[in-house]
mmCIF file of C-alpha atoms (C1' of nucleotides) in Angstrom:
data_model
loop_
_atom_site.group_PDB
_atom_site.id
_atom_site.type_symbol
_atom_site.label_atom_id
_atom_site.label_comp_id
_atom_site.label_asym_id
_atom_site.label_seq_id
_atom_site.Cartn_x
_atom_site.Cartn_y
_atom_site.Cartn_z
ATOM 1 C CA MET A 24 -2.705 -38.821 -47.995
ATOM 2 C CA ILE A 25 -2.962 -35.856 -45.741
ATOM 3 C CA LEU A 26 -0.608 -35.719 -42.852
ATOM 4 C CA PRO A 27 -2.125 -34.979 -39.476
ATOM 5 C CA ALA A 28 -1.648 -31.328 -38.559
ATOM 6 C CA THR A 29 1.309 -31.809 -36.291
ATOM 7 C CA SER A 30 1.362 -28.780 -34.105
ATOM 8 C CA SER A 31 4.639 -27.429 -35.199
ATOM 9 C CA ALA A 32 6.832 -26.716 -38.139
ATOM 10 C CA PRO A 33 9.878 -24.802 -37.005
ATOM 11 C CA ALA A 34 8.420 -21.494 -38.273
ATOM 12 C CA ILE A 35 10.753 -19.469 -36.159
ATOM 13 C CA PRO A 36 12.856 -16.472 -37.056
ATOM 14 C CA ALA A 37 16.594 -16.984 -37.527
ATOM 15 C CA LEU A 38 17.854 -19.088 -34.660
ATOM 16 C CA PRO A 39 21.343 -18.735 -33.300
ATOM 17 C CA GLU A 40 23.985 -21.315 -34.186
ATOM 18 C CA GLY A 41 23.675 -24.374 -32.011
ATOM 19 C CA PHE A 42 20.217 -23.606 -30.649
ATOM 20 C CA ARG A 43 18.506 -26.907 -29.871
ATOM 21 C CA MET A 44 14.859 -26.868 -30.778
ATOM 22 C CA THR A 45 13.558 -29.360 -28.270
ATOM 23 C CA ARG A 46 9.944 -30.478 -28.055
ATOM 24 C CA GLN A 47 9.478 -28.295 -24.976
ATOM 25 C CA ARG A 48 10.929 -25.159 -26.548
ATOM 26 C CA GLN A 49 8.857 -25.675 -29.652
ATOM 27 C CA GLN A 50 5.662 -26.123 -27.637
ATOM 28 C CA VAL A 51 6.332 -23.038 -25.567
ATOM 29 C CA TYR A 52 7.096 -21.001 -28.666
ATOM 30 C CA ASP A 53 3.991 -22.320 -30.435
ATOM 31 C CA VAL A 54 1.726 -21.207 -27.626
ATOM 32 C CA LEU A 55 3.350 -17.785 -27.559
ATOM 33 C CA ARG A 56 3.012 -17.440 -31.311
ATOM 34 C CA ASP A 57 -0.578 -18.671 -31.480
ATOM 35 C CA GLN A 58 -2.050 -16.993 -28.415
ATOM 36 C CA ARG A 59 -0.540 -13.551 -28.316
ATOM 37 C CA ASP A 60 -1.936 -12.537 -24.981
ATOM 38 C CA HIS A 61 1.434 -12.300 -23.270
ATOM 39 C CA PRO A 62 1.155 -15.330 -21.003
ATOM 40 C CA THR A 63 3.152 -15.786 -17.824
ATOM 41 C CA ALA A 64 5.317 -18.829 -17.151
ATOM 42 C CA ALA A 65 2.445 -20.271 -15.116
ATOM 43 C CA ASP A 66 0.018 -19.664 -18.008
ATOM 44 C CA LEU A 67 2.363 -21.491 -20.360
ATOM 45 C CA PHE A 68 2.675 -24.333 -17.882
ATOM 46 C CA GLU A 69 -1.108 -24.735 -17.956
ATOM 47 C CA ARG A 70 -1.388 -24.438 -21.726
ATOM 48 C CA THR A 71 1.228 -27.056 -22.495
ATOM 49 C CA GLU A 72 1.497 -30.702 -21.581
ATOM 50 C CA ASP A 73 4.302 -32.748 -20.116
ATOM 51 C CA ILE A 74 6.569 -29.812 -19.429
ATOM 52 C CA SER A 75 7.713 -29.060 -15.920
ATOM 53 C CA LEU A 76 7.509 -25.517 -14.628
ATOM 54 C CA ALA A 77 11.267 -25.312 -14.256
ATOM 55 C CA THR A 78 11.597 -26.265 -17.902
ATOM 56 C CA ILE A 79 9.066 -23.623 -18.890
ATOM 57 C CA TYR A 80 11.404 -21.126 -17.264
ATOM 58 C CA ASN A 81 14.422 -22.692 -18.958
ATOM 59 C CA CYS A 82 12.712 -22.529 -22.329
ATOM 60 C CA LEU A 83 11.692 -18.923 -21.859
ATOM 61 C CA GLU A 84 15.237 -18.020 -20.901
ATOM 62 C CA ALA A 85 16.568 -19.873 -23.940
ATOM 63 C CA LEU A 86 14.037 -18.304 -26.319
ATOM 64 C CA THR A 87 14.647 -14.871 -24.855
ATOM 65 C CA SER A 88 18.400 -14.987 -25.167
ATOM 66 C CA ALA A 89 18.036 -16.472 -28.621
ATOM 67 C CA GLY A 90 16.293 -13.210 -29.416
ATOM 68 C CA ILE A 91 13.001 -14.637 -30.638
ATOM 69 C CA VAL A 92 10.932 -13.770 -27.583
ATOM 70 C CA ARG A 93 10.823 -10.649 -25.420
ATOM 71 C CA GLN A 94 10.162 -10.537 -21.710
ATOM 72 C CA VAL A 95 7.569 -7.990 -20.631
ATOM 73 C CA SER A 96 7.329 -6.552 -17.136
ATOM 74 C CA THR A 97 4.198 -4.519 -16.649
ATOM 75 C CA ASP A 98 4.155 -4.540 -12.885
ATOM 76 C CA ARG A 99 5.601 -6.596 -10.088
ATOM 77 C CA SER A 100 3.590 -9.685 -10.887
ATOM 78 C CA SER A 101 4.907 -12.563 -12.986
ATOM 79 C CA ALA A 102 6.868 -11.764 -16.098
ATOM 80 C CA ARG A 103 5.029 -12.074 -19.366
ATOM 81 C CA TYR A 104 6.381 -13.098 -22.747
ATOM 82 C CA CYS A 105 5.925 -11.747 -26.248
ATOM 83 C CA PRO A 106 6.896 -13.283 -29.606
ATOM 84 C CA ASN A 107 6.369 -10.010 -31.510
ATOM 85 C CA LEU A 108 9.781 -8.790 -32.571
ATOM 86 C CA HIS A 109 8.594 -5.662 -34.354
ATOM 87 C CA GLU A 110 9.024 -2.342 -32.603
ATOM 88 C CA HIS A 111 6.009 -1.931 -30.360
ATOM 89 C CA ALA A 112 4.834 -0.910 -26.921
ATOM 90 C CA HIS A 113 2.633 -2.764 -24.458
ATOM 91 C CA PHE A 114 -0.682 -1.529 -23.171
ATOM 92 C CA HIS A 115 -1.432 -2.823 -19.685
ATOM 93 C CA CYS A 116 -5.038 -2.497 -18.501
ATOM 94 C CA SER A 117 -5.008 -1.779 -14.798
ATOM 95 C CA ALA A 118 -8.595 -3.020 -14.543
ATOM 96 C CA CYS A 119 -8.464 -6.459 -16.156
ATOM 97 C CA GLY A 120 -4.709 -6.926 -16.257
ATOM 98 C CA SER A 121 -4.614 -7.683 -19.970
ATOM 99 C CA VAL A 122 -1.552 -6.778 -21.979
ATOM 100 C CA THR A 123 -1.791 -5.926 -25.665
ATOM 101 C CA ASP A 124 0.686 -4.888 -28.333
ATOM 102 C CA VAL A 125 0.577 -1.307 -29.528
ATOM 103 C CA ASP A 126 2.213 -0.333 -32.805
ATOM 104 C CA PRO A 127 4.013 2.935 -33.421
ATOM 105 C CA LYS A 128 2.093 5.616 -35.307
ATOM 106 C CA PRO A 129 2.731 5.579 -39.048
ATOM 107 C CA ARG A 130 4.994 8.607 -39.121
ATOM 108 C CA ALA A 131 5.916 9.272 -35.538
ATOM 109 C CA CYS A 132 9.215 10.943 -34.799
ATOM 110 C CA SER A 133 11.996 8.644 -35.891
ATOM 111 C CA THR A 134 14.680 9.554 -33.364
ATOM 112 C CA THR A 135 14.553 8.841 -29.644
ATOM 113 C CA PRO A 136 12.612 11.572 -27.912
ATOM 114 C CA TRP A 137 14.931 11.191 -24.911
ATOM 115 C CA SER A 138 18.011 13.282 -24.131
ATOM 116 C CA LEU A 139 20.523 10.555 -23.413
ATOM 117 C CA PRO A 140 23.918 11.498 -21.969
ATOM 118 C CA THR A 141 26.775 11.363 -24.489
ATOM 119 C CA GLY A 142 28.333 7.943 -24.478
ATOM 120 C CA SER A 143 25.170 6.007 -23.699
ATOM 121 C CA ALA A 144 24.675 2.934 -25.858
ATOM 122 C CA VAL A 145 21.049 1.924 -26.265
ATOM 123 C CA GLU A 146 20.238 -1.759 -26.505
ATOM 124 C CA THR A 147 16.469 -1.914 -26.161
ATOM 125 C CA VAL A 148 13.616 0.371 -25.177
ATOM 126 C CA ASP A 149 10.671 -1.026 -23.262
ATOM 127 C CA THR A 150 7.533 1.049 -23.152
ATOM 128 C CA VAL A 151 4.556 0.110 -21.019
ATOM 129 C CA ILE A 152 1.412 2.195 -21.229
ATOM 130 C CA HIS A 153 -0.795 1.746 -18.184
ATOM 131 C CA GLY A 154 -4.444 2.630 -18.494
ATOM 132 C CA ILE A 155 -7.921 1.263 -19.064
ATOM 133 C CA CYS A 156 -8.603 -0.803 -22.143
ATOM 134 C CA PRO A 157 -11.664 -0.185 -24.345
ATOM 135 C CA SER A 158 -13.531 -3.227 -22.948
ATOM 136 C CA CYS A 159 -13.076 -2.075 -19.370
ATOM 137 C CA SER A 160 -14.019 1.516 -20.186
ATOM 138 C CA ASN A 161 -17.664 0.461 -20.603
ATOM 139 C CA MET B 28 20.743 28.934 20.068
ATOM 140 C CA ILE B 29 20.801 26.870 16.935
ATOM 141 C CA LEU B 30 18.339 24.055 16.656
ATOM 142 C CA PRO B 31 19.719 20.692 15.619
ATOM 143 C CA ALA B 32 19.104 20.051 11.933
ATOM 144 C CA THR B 33 16.098 17.839 12.306
ATOM 145 C CA SER B 34 16.020 15.729 9.208
ATOM 146 C CA SER B 35 12.719 16.751 7.795
ATOM 147 C CA ALA B 36 10.391 19.550 7.004
ATOM 148 C CA PRO B 37 7.348 18.192 5.168
ATOM 149 C CA ALA B 38 8.613 19.467 1.754
ATOM 150 C CA ILE B 39 6.381 17.129 -0.182
ATOM 151 C CA PRO B 40 4.126 17.816 -3.142
ATOM 152 C CA ALA B 41 0.389 18.040 -2.550
ATOM 153 C CA LEU B 42 -0.640 15.130 -0.369
ATOM 154 C CA PRO B 43 -4.036 13.506 -0.595
ATOM 155 C CA GLU B 44 -6.658 14.251 2.037
ATOM 156 C CA GLY B 45 -6.102 12.179 5.136
ATOM 157 C CA PHE B 46 -2.583 11.076 4.291
ATOM 158 C CA ARG B 47 -0.738 10.505 7.559
ATOM 159 C CA MET B 48 2.835 11.689 7.393
ATOM 160 C CA THR B 49 4.425 9.374 9.877
ATOM 161 C CA ARG B 50 8.075 9.485 10.857
ATOM 162 C CA GLN B 51 8.733 6.390 8.785
ATOM 163 C CA ARG B 52 7.040 7.716 5.643
ATOM 164 C CA GLN B 53 8.904 11.003 5.996
ATOM 165 C CA GLN B 54 12.252 9.258 6.401
ATOM 166 C CA VAL B 55 11.656 7.030 3.392
ATOM 167 C CA TYR B 56 10.607 10.015 1.305
ATOM 168 C CA ASP B 57 13.614 12.045 2.467
ATOM 169 C CA VAL B 58 16.055 9.384 1.354
ATOM 170 C CA LEU B 59 14.313 9.085 -2.006
ATOM 171 C CA ARG B 60 14.378 12.843 -2.478
ATOM 172 C CA ASP B 61 17.995 13.311 -1.374
ATOM 173 C CA GLN B 62 19.619 10.306 -3.033
ATOM 174 C CA ARG B 63 18.038 9.991 -6.434
ATOM 175 C CA ASP B 64 19.627 6.728 -7.384
ATOM 176 C CA HIS B 65 16.388 4.770 -7.442
ATOM 177 C CA PRO B 66 16.918 2.633 -4.357
ATOM 178 C CA THR B 67 15.179 -0.664 -3.736
ATOM 179 C CA ALA B 68 13.164 -1.411 -0.618
ATOM 180 C CA ALA B 69 16.232 -3.187 0.790
ATOM 181 C CA ASP B 70 18.404 -0.136 0.029
ATOM 182 C CA LEU B 71 15.955 2.094 1.863
ATOM 183 C CA PHE B 72 15.904 -0.314 4.782
ATOM 184 C CA GLU B 73 19.691 0.059 5.062
ATOM 185 C CA ARG B 74 19.687 3.823 4.650
ATOM 186 C CA THR B 75 17.097 4.485 7.332
ATOM 187 C CA GLU B 76 17.011 3.676 11.020
ATOM 188 C CA ASP B 77 14.394 2.075 13.207
ATOM 189 C CA ILE B 78 12.098 1.126 10.359
ATOM 190 C CA SER B 79 11.180 -2.487 9.753
ATOM 191 C CA LEU B 80 11.371 -3.864 6.249
ATOM 192 C CA ALA B 81 7.636 -4.519 6.189
ATOM 193 C CA THR B 82 7.073 -0.884 7.033
ATOM 194 C CA ILE B 83 9.436 0.212 4.265
ATOM 195 C CA TYR B 84 7.145 -1.671 1.907
ATOM 196 C CA ASN B 85 4.066 -0.154 3.523
ATOM 197 C CA CYS B 86 5.523 3.329 3.198
ATOM 198 C CA LEU B 87 6.448 2.829 -0.434
ATOM 199 C CA GLU B 88 2.960 1.585 -1.176
ATOM 200 C CA ALA B 89 1.474 4.567 0.631
ATOM 201 C CA LEU B 90 3.763 7.088 -1.079
ATOM 202 C CA THR B 91 3.165 5.478 -4.448
ATOM 203 C CA SER B 92 -0.589 5.507 -4.211
ATOM 204 C CA ALA B 93 -0.437 9.027 -2.844
ATOM 205 C CA GLY B 94 1.157 9.838 -6.169
ATOM 206 C CA ILE B 95 4.389 11.359 -4.917
ATOM 207 C CA VAL B 96 6.644 8.443 -5.757
ATOM 208 C CA ARG B 97 6.812 6.207 -8.809
ATOM 209 C CA GLN B 98 7.717 2.549 -8.828
ATOM 210 C CA VAL B 99 10.288 1.571 -11.446
ATOM 211 C CA SER B 100 10.678 -1.968 -12.766
ATOM 212 C CA THR B 101 13.749 -2.311 -14.911
ATOM 213 C CA ASP B 102 14.043 -6.059 -14.765
ATOM 214 C CA ARG B 103 12.907 -8.905 -12.562
ATOM 215 C CA SER B 104 15.006 -7.837 -9.601
ATOM 216 C CA SER B 105 13.687 -5.722 -6.747
ATOM 217 C CA ALA B 106 11.473 -2.784 -7.569
ATOM 218 C CA ARG B 107 13.077 0.639 -7.431
ATOM 219 C CA TYR B 108 11.505 3.917 -6.454
ATOM 220 C CA CYS B 109 11.686 7.419 -7.910
ATOM 221 C CA PRO B 110 10.512 10.729 -6.444
ATOM 222 C CA ASN B 111 10.821 12.587 -9.764
ATOM 223 C CA LEU B 112 7.304 13.389 -10.879
ATOM 224 C CA HIS B 113 8.249 15.169 -14.090
ATOM 225 C CA GLU B 114 7.825 13.309 -17.353
ATOM 226 C CA HIS B 115 10.957 11.260 -17.808
ATOM 227 C CA ALA B 116 12.290 7.852 -18.779
ATOM 228 C CA HIS B 117 14.709 5.576 -16.966
ATOM 229 C CA PHE B 118 18.034 4.457 -18.338
ATOM 230 C CA HIS B 119 19.056 1.064 -16.992
ATOM 231 C CA CYS B 120 22.689 0.092 -17.460
ATOM 232 C CA SER B 121 22.858 -3.638 -18.060
ATOM 233 C CA ALA B 122 26.503 -3.645 -17.004
ATOM 234 C CA CYS B 123 26.465 -1.903 -13.633
ATOM 235 C CA GLY B 124 22.745 -2.006 -12.955
ATOM 236 C CA SER B 125 22.456 1.718 -12.301
ATOM 237 C CA VAL B 126 19.226 3.497 -13.110
ATOM 238 C CA THR B 127 19.193 7.164 -14.075
ATOM 239 C CA ASP B 128 16.516 9.631 -15.054
ATOM 240 C CA VAL B 129 16.388 10.729 -18.680
ATOM 241 C CA ASP B 130 14.511 13.868 -19.666
ATOM 242 C CA PRO B 131 12.536 14.276 -22.852
ATOM 243 C CA LYS B 132 14.234 16.179 -25.661
ATOM 244 C CA PRO B 133 13.375 19.901 -25.683
ATOM 245 C CA ARG B 134 10.970 19.751 -28.598
ATOM 246 C CA ALA B 135 10.232 16.112 -29.134
ATOM 247 C CA CYS B 136 6.892 15.146 -30.604
ATOM 248 C CA SER B 137 4.192 16.163 -28.158
ATOM 249 C CA THR B 138 1.619 13.474 -28.841
ATOM 250 C CA THR B 139 1.980 9.774 -28.053
ATOM 251 C CA PRO B 140 3.830 8.067 -30.857
ATOM 252 C CA TRP B 141 1.702 4.974 -30.253
ATOM 253 C CA SER B 142 -1.466 3.988 -32.145
ATOM 254 C CA LEU B 143 -3.774 3.220 -29.252
ATOM 255 C CA PRO B 144 -7.138 1.577 -29.956
ATOM 256 C CA THR B 145 -10.104 3.947 -29.733
ATOM 257 C CA GLY B 146 -11.473 3.945 -26.212
ATOM 258 C CA SER B 147 -8.167 3.396 -24.448
ATOM 259 C CA ALA B 148 -7.607 5.671 -21.479
ATOM 260 C CA VAL B 149 -3.965 6.291 -20.707
ATOM 261 C CA GLU B 150 -2.956 6.694 -17.096
ATOM 262 C CA THR B 151 0.838 6.552 -17.147
ATOM 263 C CA VAL B 152 3.592 5.634 -19.564
ATOM 264 C CA ASP B 153 6.707 3.911 -18.258
ATOM 265 C CA THR B 154 9.728 3.884 -20.504
ATOM 266 C CA VAL B 155 12.861 1.950 -19.642
ATOM 267 C CA ILE B 156 15.882 2.271 -21.901
ATOM 268 C CA HIS B 157 18.277 -0.627 -21.477
ATOM 269 C CA GLY B 158 21.858 -0.144 -22.557
ATOM 270 C CA ILE B 159 25.362 0.689 -21.395
ATOM 271 C CA CYS B 160 25.961 3.881 -19.465
ATOM 272 C CA PRO B 161 28.855 6.234 -20.304
ATOM 273 C CA SER B 162 30.943 5.058 -17.328
ATOM 274 C CA CYS B 163 30.635 1.420 -18.323
ATOM 275 C CA SER B 164 31.362 2.153 -22.001
ATOM 276 C CA ASN B 165 35.021 2.821 -21.185
ATOM 277 C "C1'" DG C 25 -10.165 8.582 21.417
ATOM 278 C "C1'" DT C 26 -9.911 5.947 17.362
ATOM 279 C "C1'" DG C 27 -8.902 4.349 13.000
ATOM 280 C "C1'" DA C 28 -4.653 3.910 10.721
ATOM 281 C "C1'" DA C 29 0.245 2.621 10.762
ATOM 282 C "C1'" DT C 30 3.972 -0.075 12.658
ATOM 283 C "C1'" DG C 31 6.860 -4.217 13.855
ATOM 284 C "C1'" DC C 32 7.612 -8.887 13.979
ATOM 285 C "C1'" DA C 33 7.682 -13.312 12.221
ATOM 286 C "C1'" DA C 34 5.671 -16.360 9.247
ATOM 287 C "C1'" DA C 35 3.747 -17.171 4.799
ATOM 288 C "C1'" DA C 36 3.175 -16.504 -0.042
ATOM 289 C "C1'" DC C 37 4.846 -15.969 -4.385
ATOM 290 C "C1'" DC C 38 7.888 -16.123 -8.315
ATOM 291 C "C1'" DT C 39 12.079 -17.804 -10.039
ATOM 292 C "C1'" DT C 40 16.477 -20.254 -9.826
ATOM 293 C "C1'" DT C 41 19.409 -24.123 -8.676
ATOM 294 C "C1'" DG C 42 21.593 -28.834 -7.943
ATOM 295 C "C1'" DC C 43 21.765 -33.054 -9.715
ATOM 296 C "C1'" DA C 44 20.548 -37.469 -11.927
ATOM 297 C "C1'" DA C 45 18.369 -39.037 -16.143
ATOM 298 C "C1'" DC C 46 17.592 -38.208 -20.869
ATOM 299 C "C1'" DT C 47 18.160 -36.588 -25.792
ATOM 300 C "C1'" DG C 48 18.998 -33.839 -30.122
ATOM 301 C "C1'" DG C 49 22.267 -33.265 -33.641
ATOM 302 C "C1'" DC D 21 28.470 -39.911 -28.430
ATOM 303 C "C1'" DC D 22 28.072 -36.141 -25.231
ATOM 304 C "C1'" DA D 23 27.244 -31.406 -24.219
ATOM 305 C "C1'" DG D 24 23.059 -29.438 -23.536
ATOM 306 C "C1'" DT D 25 18.321 -30.039 -21.761
ATOM 307 C "C1'" DT D 26 14.869 -31.854 -18.759
ATOM 308 C "C1'" DG D 27 12.359 -32.956 -14.347
ATOM 309 C "C1'" DC D 28 12.075 -32.903 -9.641
ATOM 310 C "C1'" DA D 29 12.336 -31.018 -5.322
ATOM 311 C "C1'" DA D 30 14.494 -27.876 -2.572
ATOM 312 C "C1'" DA D 31 16.376 -23.247 -1.959
ATOM 313 C "C1'" DG D 32 16.546 -18.299 -2.811
ATOM 314 C "C1'" DG D 33 14.964 -13.655 -3.044
ATOM 315 C "C1'" DT D 34 11.208 -10.391 -2.885
ATOM 316 C "C1'" DT D 35 6.945 -8.941 -1.184
ATOM 317 C "C1'" DT D 36 2.729 -9.629 1.576
ATOM 318 C "C1'" DT D 37 0.068 -10.889 5.616
ATOM 319 C "C1'" DG D 38 -1.876 -11.598 10.461
ATOM 320 C "C1'" DC D 39 -2.092 -9.628 14.628
ATOM 321 C "C1'" DA D 40 -0.827 -7.174 18.822
ATOM 322 C "C1'" DT D 41 1.088 -2.685 19.844
ATOM 323 C "C1'" DT D 42 1.693 2.173 18.956
ATOM 324 C "C1'" DC D 43 0.691 6.587 16.929
ATOM 325 C "C1'" DA D 44 -1.149 10.756 14.179
ATOM 326 C "C1'" DC D 45 -4.756 13.601 13.909
#
DNA sequence: GTGAATGCAAAACCTTTGCAACTGG
DNA sequence: CCAGTTGCAAAGGTTTTGCATTCAC
């Protein structure tokens, strides 16, 4: 007998001790993982069912501080969310508003190209490339 | 007779055709240029006189689209503004919240280290380095 | 003179919060 | 069981808007 394709096996990178994988958190993570278009909280609210908007925000906060989702700010509009944990930048099309992942070049310089003051401790680097995407260039 | 030090000579990079340099826009630009700590709209409202908050926002929008000021989004809090037009990144201290300019290393790789899809047109690249600044490391 | 910019207050928008009810481990 | 999570509605903070007045060119 074949089990119905329940939407979600955990399938999540190492979770912190004591992290509660609730139905809501799983659903939010599933949408992020399956539709990698960097949805906003409102997008996620529409794409899920029986989750309040406040809980969407709670889940995103929980997933973000658990380290399995990154928050992306391309402009002043709603925050977007990204389940890609590999080093990458975000390309933001100023025409259509889409946000896509951009990988580093195969053998790009390995050290930070920025002259940080002595004593600075780097936690994360967020790079947003604004421009026009191939589809909008036509 | 010595003239009182009126706050402002134009002293602004090439302005677009038809840009009206009003008193308010000049004052906002002067504060940005003289106190390069990346103030928010609310900061600028406090540091200027006889300018309404709505006008602060109008001025920032005007200066930004005129290309002489850049908007900086380090997190979800208020937008910050930067009059430094040279290529640089922003270091955001997650402890004290300060934002400082970071210059590129003298001979860092000259081309984008990102594999952009063919047909992408890059307009600007915003890099925010989150971490702990030297003062907060103590 | 005239279109653009300002000031005010109100509205819009995104996100967080307080608190009672519920639930995952 | 019970601390942590949810849902709701209300509040908070930031930014925008409508419109009459004022101003830069």
